[in-house]
């Protein structure tokens, strides 16, 4: 059978304000952003929950990019919703609201077929839910993402997830917050002691750094991009990278692919540009990135 990817995380209705523009009630969430760059290339089983208010348009997008939507529960109540406002420098944002809605009582239940997915991407969601997904599956590779909220409020559970993780994606500030270290090299060294064999530290417009016990590789961001909305760039990066790993690409190629997809994400609001971009453009951006990869 063709190799497949399971992605667990949030399915959301987002309201976003940038210095130049705003959108209300658009489709977002960590699973959604990760699904587009992966569902275009490999069979994907998204895992999550929506409320009875979820739009037909949202359902249609999930039908289009998923192998099956049978691991998405629908409960009576509101879909998770999130609001964010960006500052002038783009790298800083305020969370305006987080309404859990149907997430409050969510218990992931995964079908037999999805349980045998080769790669799992635990996108941003409460670490207790990430653990519950992991306990139902037996993947070859586990990729995990998280956020500052869970480092603050659920660190013990997050450490349990990390112990079962192969590749951890984390942004610069969160890596320092998690390890209480001042530099990313020291933070990465600490995280490598917690379970993952690879730590990828995301640095926004400065690209990312891939740490293993033996080496550190710097991956630049795509140059010349006009940012419209950075929401979901990290999830898009993770989904693009995970699909490349399902396809058997070497790690640095996979990270470059994730970077190329993330560059498309930030060029539009929500998932609009990730949906629109074609594979030739992604390949061109990926080779530009690969040509500029260096040792840290
Ligand atoms: P990112 O820009 O990569 O941090 O991802 C933003 C996406 O994460 C948005 O589409 C939000 O709906 C979603 N999100 C925000 N807060 C949370 C949370 N606490 N748990 C899960 N997903 C969230």
XYZ file of C-alpha atoms and ligand atoms in Angstrom:
319
model
C 0.000 0.000 0.000
C 1.089 3.576 -0.699
C 2.793 5.241 2.287
C 0.587 7.651 4.205
C 0.564 10.479 6.737
C -1.689 11.088 9.747
C -2.014 14.699 10.947
C -3.649 15.529 14.289
C -4.310 19.062 15.530
C -6.783 21.915 15.439
C -9.404 22.729 12.822
C -10.310 26.350 13.362
C -12.215 29.426 12.315
C -9.666 32.257 12.403
C -10.008 36.039 12.527
C -6.768 37.780 11.622
C -5.603 41.401 11.635
C -2.353 42.392 9.956
C -0.844 45.906 9.703
C -2.394 46.174 6.204
C -5.610 44.173 6.144
C -7.904 41.810 8.010
C -10.125 38.738 7.523
C -12.883 37.336 9.722
C -14.022 33.734 10.087
C -11.674 32.105 7.611
C -10.673 28.444 7.669
C -7.547 27.831 9.767
C -6.105 25.551 12.413
C -2.916 23.557 12.546
C -4.333 20.514 10.711
C -5.815 22.651 7.948
C -2.543 24.470 7.258
C -0.591 21.194 7.308
C -3.119 19.332 5.149
C -2.824 21.403 1.963
C 0.942 20.960 1.263
C 0.740 17.272 2.182
C -2.663 16.257 0.798
C -1.572 17.513 -2.637
C 1.231 14.897 -2.629
C 0.516 11.868 -0.371
C -2.525 10.142 1.203
C -3.359 12.080 4.394
C -5.607 11.117 7.305
C -6.520 14.344 9.164
C -7.621 13.865 12.793
C -9.628 16.537 14.625
C -13.052 17.874 15.502
C -15.440 20.489 14.105
C -18.708 21.907 15.405
C -22.138 22.022 13.815
C -21.313 25.550 12.539
C -18.516 24.258 10.261
C -19.112 25.537 6.731
C -19.790 23.455 3.611
C -16.819 25.234 2.023
C -14.545 24.013 4.851
C -15.895 20.463 4.528
C -15.283 20.603 0.773
C -11.623 21.568 1.292
C -11.171 18.648 3.697
C -12.854 16.256 1.215
C -10.559 17.467 -1.576
C -7.223 17.115 0.207
C -7.814 14.108 2.524
C -7.577 10.388 1.853
C -10.685 10.165 4.049
C -12.375 12.519 6.520
C -13.682 9.684 8.724
C -11.266 10.679 11.543
C -12.821 14.132 11.793
C -15.583 14.153 14.369
C -18.494 16.560 14.170
C -20.080 17.526 17.505
C -22.898 19.872 18.376
C -21.463 23.239 19.406
C -18.966 25.699 17.929
C -15.823 24.912 15.981
C -12.587 25.996 17.739
C -11.957 29.652 16.941
C -8.916 31.845 17.265
C -8.152 35.526 16.701
C -4.733 37.104 16.230
C -3.252 40.536 15.507
C 0.214 41.093 14.001
C 2.574 43.929 14.857
C 4.425 45.954 12.217
C 7.487 43.645 12.294
C 5.364 40.490 11.532
C 7.385 38.237 13.853
C 5.315 39.350 16.896
C 1.586 38.766 17.293
C -1.058 39.040 20.003
C -3.667 36.367 20.516
C -7.001 38.223 20.723
C -9.121 35.206 21.706
C -9.060 31.400 21.838
C -12.498 29.751 22.051
C -12.141 25.999 22.511
C -15.746 25.191 21.549
C -16.106 21.472 20.735
C -12.420 20.892 21.590
C -13.346 21.057 25.283
C -14.662 17.455 25.438
C -12.767 16.020 22.473
C -11.415 12.469 22.592
C -9.644 11.460 19.381
C -10.786 8.127 17.926
C -8.766 6.799 15.034
C -9.861 4.168 12.493
C -7.842 0.967 11.932
C -6.602 2.147 8.519
C -5.417 5.522 9.793
C -3.678 3.905 12.777
C -1.253 2.242 10.392
C -0.080 5.502 8.765
C 3.706 5.454 8.294
C 4.357 8.985 9.524
C 2.460 10.987 12.148
C 2.527 14.760 12.376
C 1.305 15.879 15.803
C 0.528 19.463 14.861
C -0.201 22.087 17.508
C -2.871 20.888 19.958
C -2.965 20.138 23.711
C -0.177 17.575 24.437
C -2.675 15.281 26.222
C -4.525 14.946 22.905
C -1.228 14.399 21.055
C -0.480 11.551 23.502
C -3.917 10.034 23.042
C -3.349 9.954 19.246
C 0.119 8.425 19.643
C -1.172 5.703 21.949
C -3.582 4.515 19.242
C -0.949 4.317 16.480
C 2.343 2.573 15.675
C 4.145 4.881 13.242
C 7.627 4.641 11.747
C 8.260 8.332 12.394
C 6.718 10.906 14.764
C 7.003 14.643 14.069
C 5.744 17.006 16.798
C 4.962 20.714 16.921
C 3.778 22.691 19.972
C 3.443 26.262 21.246
C 4.288 28.547 24.179
C 0.828 28.009 25.750
C 1.529 24.287 26.337
C 5.063 24.943 27.622
C 3.404 27.252 30.200
C 0.392 25.138 31.108
C 1.096 21.472 30.241
C 4.882 21.037 30.295
C 4.853 17.552 31.930
C 2.522 16.175 29.240
C 4.584 17.877 26.535
C 7.733 16.179 27.880
C 5.919 12.814 27.643
C 5.135 13.549 23.991
C 8.742 14.621 23.338
C 9.967 11.337 24.776
C 8.081 9.546 21.954
C 9.015 12.073 19.228
C 11.624 11.659 16.450
C 11.577 15.191 15.019
C 10.549 18.205 17.113
C 9.620 21.510 15.465
C 9.872 24.533 17.717
C 10.366 28.254 17.231
C 13.342 30.151 18.617
C 11.603 31.729 21.650
C 9.778 28.514 22.547
C 13.029 26.499 22.466
C 14.545 28.896 25.015
C 11.346 28.926 27.103
C 11.215 25.111 27.195
C 14.856 24.643 28.220
C 15.458 27.910 30.098
C 18.563 28.482 27.969
C 19.600 31.758 26.302
C 20.889 30.483 22.951
C 19.388 28.108 20.379
C 22.497 25.839 20.285
C 22.236 25.186 24.025
C 18.446 24.845 23.812
C 18.723 22.326 20.951
C 21.355 20.295 22.850
C 18.976 20.076 25.827
C 15.981 19.088 23.687
C 18.048 16.319 22.038
C 18.342 14.804 25.538
C 14.538 14.698 25.911
C 13.792 12.109 23.194
C 13.929 13.592 19.663
C 16.826 12.642 17.361
C 16.302 15.857 15.415
C 15.261 19.336 16.549
C 14.302 21.943 13.978
C 14.333 25.477 15.311
C 12.128 27.779 13.218
C 13.362 31.370 12.938
C 10.585 33.009 10.877
C 11.985 35.123 8.055
C 15.527 33.958 8.982
C 14.794 30.325 8.024
C 15.497 27.390 10.303
C 18.312 25.393 11.907
C 18.281 21.585 11.898
C 20.083 20.030 14.864
C 21.069 16.378 15.331
C 23.643 15.024 17.780
C 26.295 15.193 15.022
C 25.606 18.405 13.137
C 23.707 21.631 12.656
C 22.451 22.733 9.230
C 21.081 26.198 8.418
C 18.177 26.374 5.963
C 17.455 29.886 4.624
C 13.949 31.261 4.009
C 12.847 32.074 0.447
C 13.911 35.631 -0.458
C 11.738 38.315 -2.095
C 8.415 37.210 -0.581
C 5.699 39.807 0.152
C 4.071 38.803 3.428
C 0.274 39.078 3.641
C -0.411 36.861 6.671
C 2.115 34.621 8.474
C -0.605 32.571 10.256
C -0.023 28.856 9.821
C 3.471 29.164 8.312
C 4.847 26.733 10.927
C 2.058 24.200 10.328
C 2.469 24.499 6.549
C 6.216 23.971 6.977
C 5.528 20.845 9.073
C 2.966 19.436 6.631
C 5.193 20.049 3.598
C 8.189 18.487 5.338
C 6.196 15.489 6.612
C 4.892 14.690 3.111
C 8.448 14.783 1.734
C 9.553 12.330 4.445
C 6.627 10.038 3.540
C 7.932 10.169 -0.055
C 11.395 9.102 1.158
C 13.258 12.391 0.642
C 16.407 12.995 2.755
C 15.829 15.232 5.799
C 17.421 18.429 4.425
C 15.470 18.126 1.157
C 12.305 17.637 3.208
C 13.025 20.716 5.344
C 13.691 22.734 2.163
C 10.366 21.553 0.778
C 8.599 22.598 4.003
C 10.292 26.005 3.743
C 9.115 26.446 0.139
C 5.504 25.620 1.120
C 5.679 27.988 4.112
C 6.769 30.802 1.775
C 3.532 30.286 -0.179
C 1.456 30.279 3.018
C 2.613 33.745 4.087
C 1.845 35.238 0.651
C -1.902 35.066 1.269
C -4.490 34.941 4.070
C -5.209 31.529 5.549
C -4.688 28.731 3.021
C -5.470 30.718 -0.143
C -1.938 30.779 -1.594
C -0.991 27.293 -0.379
C -3.933 26.018 -2.402
C -3.107 28.157 -5.452
C 0.647 27.578 -5.817
C 1.692 24.953 -8.370
C 4.275 22.210 -7.921
C 6.721 23.724 -10.463
C 6.917 26.931 -8.397
C 7.426 24.916 -5.190
C 10.233 22.910 -6.857
C 11.909 26.102 -8.034
C 11.804 27.641 -4.559
C 13.013 24.379 -3.051
C 16.071 24.220 -5.313
C 16.871 27.862 -4.528
C 16.788 26.982 -0.822
C 18.827 23.786 -1.242
C 21.489 25.762 -3.118
C 21.929 28.055 -0.101
C 21.967 25.438 2.688
C 25.055 25.694 4.940
C 26.546 24.194 8.097
C 25.847 26.339 11.158
P 0.911 29.249 13.635
O 0.845 30.568 12.909
O 1.821 28.255 12.966
O 1.160 29.432 15.096
O -0.542 28.589 13.515
C -1.693 29.346 13.602
C -2.906 28.410 13.589
O -2.943 27.703 14.850
C -4.204 29.179 13.476
O -4.881 28.773 12.296
C -4.989 28.855 14.740
O -6.316 28.501 14.485
C -4.243 27.681 15.365
N -4.142 27.824 16.822
C -3.982 28.973 17.552
N -3.963 28.694 18.883
C -4.099 27.357 19.000
C -4.175 26.438 20.116
N -4.115 26.873 21.396
N -4.299 25.108 19.864
C -4.374 24.671 18.601
N -4.339 25.466 17.507
C -4.205 26.793 17.695
